[in-house]
Short mmCIF file of C-alpha atoms in Angstrom, two decimals:
data_model
loop_
_atom_site.label_atom_id
_atom_site.label_comp_id
_atom_site.label_asym_id
_atom_site.label_seq_id
_atom_site.Cartn_x
_atom_site.Cartn_y
_atom_site.Cartn_z
CA SER X 530 -0.08 58.44 -7.74
CA HIS X 531 -2.78 56.96 -9.95
CA TYR X 532 -5.00 54.69 -7.88
CA ASP X 533 -8.74 54.12 -7.88
CA VAL X 534 -9.75 54.62 -4.25
CA LEU X 535 -12.95 53.34 -2.64
CA GLN X 536 -13.96 54.40 0.87
CA ALA X 537 -15.95 52.51 3.48
CA GLU X 538 -17.17 53.76 6.85
CA THR X 539 -17.52 50.38 8.54
CA ILE X 540 -15.89 46.95 8.33
CA ALA X 541 -19.15 45.52 6.98
CA ASP X 542 -19.20 48.13 4.21
CA ALA X 543 -15.56 47.36 3.42
CA VAL X 544 -16.20 43.63 3.15
CA ARG X 545 -19.19 44.21 0.85
CA ALA X 546 -17.04 46.41 -1.40
CA ILE X 547 -14.23 43.83 -1.39
CA ARG X 548 -16.63 41.08 -2.46
CA LYS X 549 -17.74 43.20 -5.42
CA SER X 550 -14.23 44.20 -6.53
CA MET X 551 -11.04 42.74 -5.04
CA PRO X 552 -8.64 45.56 -4.09
CA ASP X 553 -4.85 45.52 -4.42
CA LEU X 554 -4.39 47.03 -0.95
CA ILE X 555 -6.44 48.02 2.09
CA LEU X 556 -5.73 51.11 4.24
CA PHE X 557 -7.37 50.94 7.66
CA SER X 558 -7.43 53.63 10.31
CA GLY X 559 -7.67 52.19 13.80
CA THR X 560 -5.83 50.50 16.66
CA ALA X 561 -5.69 47.06 18.19
CA THR X 562 -7.10 48.57 21.38
CA ASP X 563 -10.46 49.28 19.75
CA GLY X 564 -10.31 45.90 18.00
CA GLY X 565 -10.94 47.29 14.52
CA PRO X 566 -7.89 45.90 12.68
CA LEU X 567 -8.27 42.51 14.33
CA ARG X 568 -11.94 42.26 13.35
CA LEU X 569 -11.09 43.35 9.81
CA MET X 570 -8.37 40.72 9.45
CA ALA X 571 -10.72 38.02 10.77
CA ARG X 572 -13.35 39.02 8.19
CA LEU X 573 -10.79 39.11 5.38
CA GLN X 574 -9.65 35.58 6.16
CA LYS X 575 -13.24 34.41 5.72
CA THR X 576 -13.75 36.34 2.46
CA PRO X 577 -12.76 34.29 -0.61
CA GLY X 578 -9.66 35.71 -2.28
CA ALA X 579 -9.12 38.48 0.27
CA GLY X 580 -6.86 36.71 2.74
CA LYS X 581 -3.64 37.73 0.97
CA VAL X 582 -4.56 41.34 0.11
CA PRO X 583 -1.98 43.58 1.83
CA VAL X 584 -3.24 45.72 4.70
CA ILE X 585 -1.74 48.90 6.17
CA ALA X 586 -3.07 50.05 9.54
CA LEU X 587 -2.80 53.79 10.24
CA SER X 588 -2.68 54.30 13.99
CA GLY X 589 -2.37 57.40 16.12
CA CYS X 590 -0.64 56.02 19.19
CA ALA X 591 -0.26 52.25 18.98
CA SER X 592 1.75 50.69 21.78
CA ALA X 593 4.36 48.01 21.11
CA ALA X 594 1.84 45.39 22.26
CA ASP X 595 -0.85 46.81 19.95
CA ARG X 596 1.52 46.77 17.00
CA MET X 597 2.47 43.15 17.70
CA ARG X 598 -1.18 42.08 17.90
CA MET X 599 -1.96 43.71 14.56
CA LEU X 600 1.12 42.27 12.84
CA ALA X 601 0.40 38.82 14.26
CA ALA X 602 -3.16 39.05 12.91
CA GLY X 603 -1.79 39.55 9.39
CA VAL X 604 -1.53 43.33 9.02
CA ASP X 605 1.44 44.04 6.75
CA ASP X 606 2.46 47.36 8.26
CA VAL X 607 1.45 49.67 11.08
CA MET X 608 2.21 53.30 10.28
CA GLN X 609 1.90 56.02 12.90
CA LYS X 610 -0.19 59.08 12.16
CA PRO X 611 0.47 61.69 10.96
CA VAL X 612 2.04 59.77 8.07
CA ASP X 613 4.49 61.34 5.64
CA ASP X 614 2.76 61.32 2.25
CA ALA X 615 5.83 60.29 0.24
CA LEU X 616 6.60 57.45 2.64
CA LEU X 617 3.00 56.22 2.61
CA VAL X 618 2.85 56.22 -1.19
CA ALA X 619 6.18 54.36 -1.38
CA ARG X 620 4.89 51.78 1.11
CA VAL X 621 1.70 51.35 -0.91
CA ARG X 622 3.73 50.87 -4.10
CA SER X 623 5.97 48.32 -2.38
CA LEU X 624 3.11 46.20 -1.04
CA VAL X 625 1.07 46.39 -4.26
CA ARG X 626 4.14 45.33 -6.24
CA ALA X 627 4.76 42.34 -3.97
CA TYR X 628 1.07 41.37 -4.04
CA ALA X 629 0.92 41.57 -7.84
CA SER X 630 4.04 39.44 -8.19
CA GLY X 631 2.75 36.82 -5.77
CA SER X 632 -0.65 36.78 -7.48
CA GLU X 633 0.98 36.22 -10.87
CA TRP X 634 2.96 33.22 -9.62
CA GLN X 635 -0.16 31.88 -7.88
CA LEU X 636 -2.10 32.19 -11.14
CA ARG X 637 0.60 30.28 -13.00
CA ASP X 638 0.60 27.63 -10.28
CA ASP X 639 -3.20 27.35 -10.52
CA THR X 640 -2.82 26.82 -14.26
CA SER X 641 -0.15 24.16 -13.70
CA ARG X 642 -2.42 22.30 -11.28
CA ALA X 643 -5.32 22.59 -13.73
CA LEU X 644 -3.09 20.88 -16.28
CA GLY X 645 -2.44 18.07 -13.80
CA PHE X 646 0.94 19.07 -12.37
CA ALA X 647 1.79 18.85 -8.68
CA GLU X 648 0.60 21.52 -6.27
CA ALA X 649 3.25 23.80 -4.79
CA THR X 650 4.42 22.56 -1.41
CA ALA X 651 6.87 24.51 0.70
CA THR X 652 9.76 22.42 1.94
CA PHE X 653 10.93 22.80 5.51
CA GLY X 654 14.03 20.63 5.43
CA SER X 655 16.61 23.34 6.06
CA ALA X 656 16.61 26.50 8.12
CA GLN X 657 16.37 29.77 6.25
CA ARG X 658 19.32 32.14 6.40
CA VAL X 659 19.31 35.80 7.37
CA LYS X 660 22.16 38.31 7.06
CA LEU X 661 22.28 41.37 9.31
CA VAL X 662 24.12 44.04 7.33
CA THR X 663 25.69 46.84 9.34
CA HIS X 664 28.82 48.95 9.73
CA SER X 665 28.82 48.28 13.50
CA ILE X 666 29.73 44.60 13.63
CA THR X 667 31.04 44.89 17.17
CA GLY X 668 27.66 45.99 18.49
CA ILE X 669 25.53 43.55 16.56
CA GLY X 670 25.80 40.69 19.06
CA PRO X 671 22.65 41.52 21.05
CA TRP X 672 20.65 41.75 17.82
CA GLN X 673 21.85 38.36 16.67
CA SER X 674 21.11 36.74 20.02
CA ALA X 675 17.66 38.29 20.26
CA LEU X 676 16.65 37.27 16.74
CA ARG X 677 18.03 33.76 17.14
CA GLY X 678 15.83 33.33 20.17
CA ARG X 679 12.74 34.47 18.29
CA THR X 680 13.13 32.88 14.85
CA ALA X 681 14.16 29.49 13.49
CA ALA X 682 16.36 31.12 10.86
CA GLN X 683 20.15 31.07 10.93
CA VAL X 684 21.26 34.64 11.64
CA SER X 685 24.69 35.98 10.74
CA ALA X 686 26.19 39.46 10.48
CA CYS X 687 28.42 41.10 7.91
CA LEU X 688 29.67 44.43 6.62
CA PRO X 689 27.92 45.89 3.55
CA ALA X 690 30.96 45.14 1.40
CA HIS X 691 30.65 41.42 2.23
CA ALA X 692 26.87 41.03 1.94
CA VAL X 693 26.97 39.84 -1.68
CA SER X 694 30.06 37.83 -2.54
CA GLY X 695 29.19 36.42 -5.95
CA SER X 696 29.62 32.88 -4.58
CA ALA X 697 27.15 30.04 -4.11
CA ASP X 698 26.62 31.34 -0.57
CA ASP X 699 24.47 34.15 -1.99
CA ASP X 700 21.89 31.62 -3.20
CA GLU X 701 21.34 30.52 0.39
CA THR X 702 20.47 33.97 1.76
CA ASP X 703 16.72 34.22 2.23
CA ALA X 704 16.63 37.67 3.81
CA PHE X 705 18.84 40.69 4.39
CA VAL X 706 18.26 43.05 7.32
CA PHE X 707 19.88 46.45 6.76
CA LEU X 708 20.76 48.35 9.94
CA VAL X 709 21.33 51.78 8.42
CA GLU X 710 23.47 54.20 10.42
CA PRO X 711 23.71 57.93 9.61
CA GLY X 712 26.15 58.55 6.78
CA ALA X 713 25.72 55.06 5.30
CA ASP X 714 22.91 56.01 2.92
CA ALA X 715 24.85 55.81 -0.35
CA GLU X 716 26.51 52.47 0.40
CA MET X 717 23.27 50.85 1.54
CA LEU X 718 21.39 52.14 -1.52
CA SER X 719 24.11 50.71 -3.75
CA LEU X 720 23.92 47.36 -1.93
CA LEU X 721 20.13 47.30 -2.30
CA ALA X 722 20.48 47.82 -6.06
CA THR X 723 23.12 45.07 -6.23
CA ILE X 724 20.95 42.55 -4.37
CA ARG X 725 17.98 43.23 -6.63
CA SER X 726 20.06 42.97 -9.81
CA HIS X 727 21.87 39.68 -9.05
CA ALA X 728 20.15 36.49 -10.17
CA SER X 729 21.17 34.71 -6.96
CA THR X 730 19.63 37.30 -4.61
CA ARG X 731 16.88 39.10 -6.53
CA HIS X 732 14.17 37.08 -4.74
CA SER X 733 15.68 37.54 -1.26
CA ALA X 734 13.60 39.52 1.22
CA ILE X 735 15.03 42.86 2.36
CA MET X 736 14.13 44.60 5.61
CA VAL X 737 15.47 48.09 6.27
CA ILE X 738 15.83 49.47 9.79
CA LEU X 739 16.77 53.16 9.97
CA SER X 740 18.46 54.23 13.20
CA LYS X 741 17.05 57.74 12.71
CA VAL X 742 13.84 58.81 11.03
CA ASN X 743 14.58 59.65 7.39
CA THR X 744 11.38 59.48 5.38
CA ALA X 745 13.04 60.42 2.09
CA LEU X 746 15.62 57.63 2.40
CA GLY X 747 12.97 55.16 3.54
CA ALA X 748 10.73 55.97 0.57
CA GLN X 749 13.67 55.63 -1.82
CA MET X 750 14.62 52.22 -0.43
CA LEU X 751 11.06 50.95 -0.69
CA ASP X 752 10.87 52.11 -4.30
CA MET X 753 14.18 50.36 -5.03
CA GLY X 754 12.87 47.02 -3.81
CA ALA X 755 13.00 46.85 -0.02
CA ASN X 756 10.17 44.67 1.32
CA ASP X 757 9.77 46.24 4.76
CA LEU X 758 10.87 49.38 6.56
CA MET X 759 11.09 50.40 10.17
CA CYS X 760 12.03 54.00 10.87
CA PHE X 761 12.43 53.97 14.64
CA GLY X 762 14.55 52.15 17.17
CA PRO X 763 12.31 49.09 16.99
CA ASP X 764 11.38 46.44 19.50
CA VAL X 765 13.26 43.23 18.65
CA SER X 766 10.07 41.20 18.98
CA GLU X 767 8.45 43.31 16.27
CA VAL X 768 11.51 42.90 14.04
CA ALA X 769 11.30 39.13 14.52
CA GLN X 770 7.55 39.16 13.76
CA ARG X 771 8.02 41.14 10.55
CA LEU X 772 11.03 39.06 9.56
CA GLY X 773 9.07 35.87 10.12
CA THR X 774 6.34 37.13 7.79
CA LEU X 775 8.89 37.97 5.09
CA LEU X 776 10.57 34.57 5.42
CA ALA X 777 7.25 32.71 5.24
CA ARG X 778 6.30 34.66 2.12
CA LYS X 779 9.73 34.00 0.61
CA ARG X 780 9.40 30.26 1.24
CA GLN X 781 5.94 30.14 -0.34
CA ASP X 782 7.02 32.23 -3.34
CA ASP X 783 10.04 29.94 -3.85
CA ALA X 784 7.75 26.92 -3.78
CA LEU X 785 5.40 28.53 -6.32
CA ARG X 786 8.29 29.39 -8.65
CA ASP X 787 9.71 25.88 -8.39
CA THR X 788 6.32 24.34 -9.13
CA VAL X 789 5.75 26.56 -12.16
CA ARG X 790 9.23 25.79 -13.49
CA SER X 791 8.62 22.08 -12.97
CA GLY X 792 5.26 22.40 -14.67
CA VAL X 793 6.78 24.15 -17.67
CA GLU X 794 9.48 21.50 -17.90
CA ALA X 795 6.88 18.75 -17.64
CA ALA X 796 4.77 20.44 -20.31
CA ILE X 797 7.58 20.37 -22.87
CA SER X 798 9.25 17.07 -21.94
CA ASP X 799 8.53 13.42 -22.65
CA PRO X 800 8.39 11.69 -19.26
CA LEU X 801 9.64 8.32 -20.56
CA THR X 802 12.76 9.35 -22.47
CA GLY X 803 13.48 12.79 -21.04
CA LEU X 804 13.53 14.22 -24.56
CA HIS X 805 11.56 17.28 -25.59
CA ASN X 806 8.05 16.60 -26.84
CA ARG X 807 6.11 17.84 -29.86
CA ARG X 808 4.82 20.88 -27.98
CA TYR X 809 8.40 22.12 -27.67
CA ALA X 810 9.76 20.73 -30.94
CA MET X 811 7.44 22.49 -33.38
CA PRO X 812 8.06 26.07 -32.16
CA HIS X 813 11.76 25.22 -32.00
CA LEU X 814 11.71 24.07 -35.61
CA ALA X 815 9.96 27.32 -36.57
CA ARG X 816 12.71 29.32 -34.82
CA VAL X 817 15.42 27.31 -36.59
CA ALA X 818 13.70 28.00 -39.91
CA GLU X 819 13.46 31.71 -39.13
CA ARG X 820 17.12 32.01 -38.12
CA SER X 821 18.25 29.97 -41.11
CA LEU X 822 16.37 32.37 -43.36
CA ARG X 823 18.14 35.36 -41.81
CA ALA X 824 21.57 33.68 -41.87
CA LYS X 825 20.98 32.09 -45.30
CA LYS X 826 22.12 28.69 -44.04
CA PRO X 827 20.53 25.28 -44.78
CA PHE X 828 19.14 22.93 -42.14
CA ALA X 829 17.81 19.39 -42.06
CA VAL X 830 14.69 17.83 -40.55
CA MET X 831 14.45 14.09 -39.90
CA VAL X 832 11.75 11.77 -38.63
CA ALA X 833 13.06 8.48 -37.19
CA ASP X 834 10.58 5.68 -36.53
CA MET X 835 11.21 2.32 -34.83
CA ASP X 836 10.68 -0.61 -37.22
CA HIS X 837 8.12 -3.28 -36.22
CA PHE X 838 7.74 -1.69 -32.78
CA LYS X 839 4.25 -3.11 -32.27
CA LEU X 840 5.73 -6.58 -32.71
CA ILE X 841 8.29 -5.83 -29.98
CA ASN X 842 5.51 -4.74 -27.62
CA ASP X 843 3.30 -7.72 -28.44
CA THR X 844 6.14 -10.26 -28.15
CA TYR X 845 8.11 -8.99 -25.17
CA GLY X 846 5.67 -6.72 -23.35
CA HIS X 847 5.31 -2.98 -22.94
CA ALA X 848 8.05 -2.77 -20.30
CA ALA X 849 10.54 -4.13 -22.83
CA GLY X 850 9.16 -1.76 -25.46
CA ASP X 851 9.63 1.20 -23.12
CA ALA X 852 13.21 0.11 -22.40
CA VAL X 853 13.92 -0.03 -26.14
CA LEU X 854 12.52 3.47 -26.60
CA VAL X 855 14.65 4.85 -23.76
CA GLU X 856 17.82 3.23 -25.10
CA THR X 857 17.01 4.40 -28.63
CA ALA X 858 16.58 7.97 -27.36
CA ASN X 859 19.91 7.76 -25.52
CA ARG X 860 21.77 6.47 -28.59
CA LEU X 861 20.30 9.11 -30.86
CA ARG X 862 21.06 11.87 -28.37
CA GLU X 863 24.65 10.70 -27.87
CA ASN X 864 25.28 10.83 -31.63
CA LEU X 865 24.03 14.34 -32.22
CA ARG X 866 25.57 17.74 -31.60
CA ALA X 867 24.57 19.93 -28.68
CA VAL X 868 23.00 22.38 -31.13
CA ASP X 869 20.78 19.69 -32.66
CA LEU X 870 17.28 18.98 -31.41
CA ILE X 871 15.85 15.52 -30.80
CA ALA X 872 12.26 15.15 -29.63
CA ARG X 873 9.84 12.28 -29.17
CA ILE X 874 6.77 13.34 -31.15
CA GLY X 875 4.79 10.08 -31.15
CA GLY X 876 4.77 6.59 -29.67
CA GLU X 877 7.92 5.32 -31.43
CA GLU X 878 8.58 8.40 -33.56
CA PHE X 879 11.38 10.92 -33.07
CA MET X 880 11.99 14.26 -34.76
CA ILE X 881 15.54 15.52 -35.30
CA VAL X 882 16.47 19.05 -36.38
CA LEU X 883 20.02 19.82 -37.52
CA PRO X 884 20.73 23.56 -37.94
CA GLY X 885 23.44 24.62 -40.39
CA THR X 886 23.45 21.23 -42.13
CA ASN X 887 23.61 20.72 -45.89
CA LEU X 888 22.40 17.72 -47.88
CA ALA X 889 25.65 15.74 -47.77
CA SER X 890 26.11 16.22 -44.02
CA ALA X 891 22.46 15.34 -43.36
CA LYS X 892 22.73 12.09 -45.34
CA SER X 893 25.88 11.15 -43.43
CA ALA X 894 24.25 11.92 -40.07
CA ALA X 895 21.09 9.96 -40.88
CA THR X 896 23.07 6.93 -42.04
CA ARG X 897 25.13 7.06 -38.84
CA LEU X 898 21.99 7.19 -36.69
CA CYS X 899 20.51 4.16 -38.46
CA ARG X 900 23.74 2.30 -37.83
CA VAL X 901 24.02 3.10 -34.09
CA ILE X 902 20.51 1.70 -33.55
CA GLY X 903 20.61 -1.37 -35.79
CA LYS X 904 24.19 -2.62 -35.38
CA ARG X 905 24.22 -3.04 -31.60
CA PRO X 906 21.63 -5.31 -29.88
CA PHE X 907 19.57 -4.01 -26.96
CA ASP X 908 20.43 -5.67 -23.64
CA LEU X 909 17.25 -5.70 -21.57
CA PRO X 910 17.14 -6.98 -17.97
CA SER X 911 13.88 -8.81 -18.64
CA LEU X 912 15.26 -10.79 -21.62
CA ASP X 913 17.77 -13.63 -21.66
CA THR X 914 19.11 -12.72 -25.09
CA PRO X 915 19.77 -9.27 -26.58
CA LEU X 916 17.06 -7.80 -28.78
CA LEU X 917 17.67 -6.46 -32.27
CA ALA X 918 15.80 -3.32 -33.31
CA THR X 919 16.16 -0.86 -36.17
CA VAL X 920 14.88 2.54 -37.25
CA SER X 921 13.85 4.03 -40.56
CA ILE X 922 14.57 7.71 -41.20
CA GLY X 923 12.87 10.14 -43.54
CA MET X 924 14.46 13.51 -44.04
CA THR X 925 14.36 16.77 -45.93
CA VAL X 926 16.93 19.52 -46.26
CA CYS X 927 15.72 23.08 -46.53
CA ASP X 928 17.44 25.90 -48.34
CA PRO X 929 16.56 29.31 -46.87
CA VAL X 930 15.29 30.52 -50.26
CA ALA X 931 12.27 28.24 -49.85
CA LEU X 932 11.13 30.13 -46.77
CA THR X 933 11.08 33.62 -48.22
CA SER X 934 7.40 33.48 -49.08
CA VAL X 935 6.19 31.17 -46.29
CA LYS X 936 5.59 31.99 -42.67
CA CYS X 937 8.00 30.11 -40.43
CA ALA X 938 5.27 28.62 -38.25
CA HIS X 939 3.62 27.17 -41.36
CA SER X 940 6.89 26.04 -42.88
CA ALA X 941 7.65 24.04 -39.71
CA GLU X 942 4.55 21.92 -40.32
CA ALA X 943 5.37 21.66 -44.01
CA LEU X 944 8.93 20.54 -43.28
CA LEU X 945 7.74 17.88 -40.86
CA GLN X 946 5.29 16.63 -43.47
CA ARG X 947 8.10 16.40 -46.04
CA ALA X 948 10.24 14.35 -43.65
CA ASP X 949 7.25 12.19 -42.73
CA LYS X 950 6.52 11.52 -46.39
CA ALA X 951 10.14 10.47 -46.87
CA LEU X 952 9.78 8.14 -43.88
CA TYR X 953 6.97 6.27 -45.65
CA GLY X 954 9.36 5.82 -48.56
CA ALA X 955 12.02 4.33 -46.28
CA LYS X 956 9.47 1.91 -44.82
CA ALA X 957 8.26 0.91 -48.29
CA LYS X 958 11.80 0.17 -49.43
CA GLY X 959 12.46 -2.35 -46.68
CA ARG X 960 13.05 -0.38 -43.44
CA ASN X 961 16.35 0.20 -41.57
CA ARG X 962 17.31 2.81 -44.13
CA VAL X 963 17.24 6.52 -44.96
CA ALA X 964 14.97 8.13 -47.54
CA LEU X 965 15.11 11.72 -48.74
CA ASN X 966 12.30 14.01 -49.74
CA ARG X 967 13.64 16.34 -52.39
CA PRO X 968 15.31 19.42 -50.89
CA ALA X 969 13.09 22.46 -50.59
CA ALA X 970 14.62 25.05 -52.88
#
């Protein structure tokens, strides 16, 4: 294993080292009886950035009560000395991997909040769901009852063959607890790989409980993605404590992922119309240009701009203007193909990209879009009579030959400028019409 290892003789020395360079994991030798792990965890919670660093306590003869005190204080695992080297390294890899993943999502969430998006908040509306996976369904009752009394999660039991069904039910499973009997190694390893490979379960927590000590199997399961491992006939209270930690981490990680996804969506979307914004549209146009070059197919770029929109705002108010923009966006979207892009790139300005579209088809599409806006009045709740509004459209059609000597990112800007120049022509000729900038060829 390739790790940079720093040693400290005392907790004070360890904290000083942590403040200088944040570690990815802490190994501590001691027991709850002498108070060392508990003092360490208390100091870590007060050290900026160190509260979530994983901690493994190596203990010679920790009692069940000692183990519970250490786990409750935030220690991630208590391993009994002498520790099997392969198992220890696998446990280190597992915890470092989980810590790195959580840190990455936290960093992305911090960035989202810096950009003004909402902070991640875990939701507690529904109980989390846990599946006990075992070949001995008939003897699982006491386990279920004991865990139900110690956790708020819904606990069910199933055979390994039924753990992942491929249905929507898989999405609801927050944690799997494997009760591995002798002779079930291959099936449980296969199930572990399946859970980690399916989109619906890859973020589920996995706890493995081996009925007999098997360090090689335990190390293999940790390396394949198990989050926690117990190698002895464990105390149910300790199982519940560890499971509770995994479920809390799963809930927080889910909240972070949801927040980042929402932040990304917000970053590329126009909040008023729900269309994509310029930040999304320009790279998309560059990709369309690049693919068109490879496929040797033409495509069209349009800029549609509301006519006399300032007059609408000044006469009827900004609420009416917003309603007109929303309805315009809806009409344009409804009259385009799924493959086409429409984005709001300015106050009353929309960009439209039509892949695989030649000059004749582009002219027909632009004329149709002008018609669907101008021919039907806008019924607004705030107005007694319907409002008439129109758009002008400037467009250009690009032949792939034109892109052979131009970088696609640059050609996207050039294409938008061509369409924008054509838009000025449409405005100059009286508005509510289509103007073409000569095809790039």
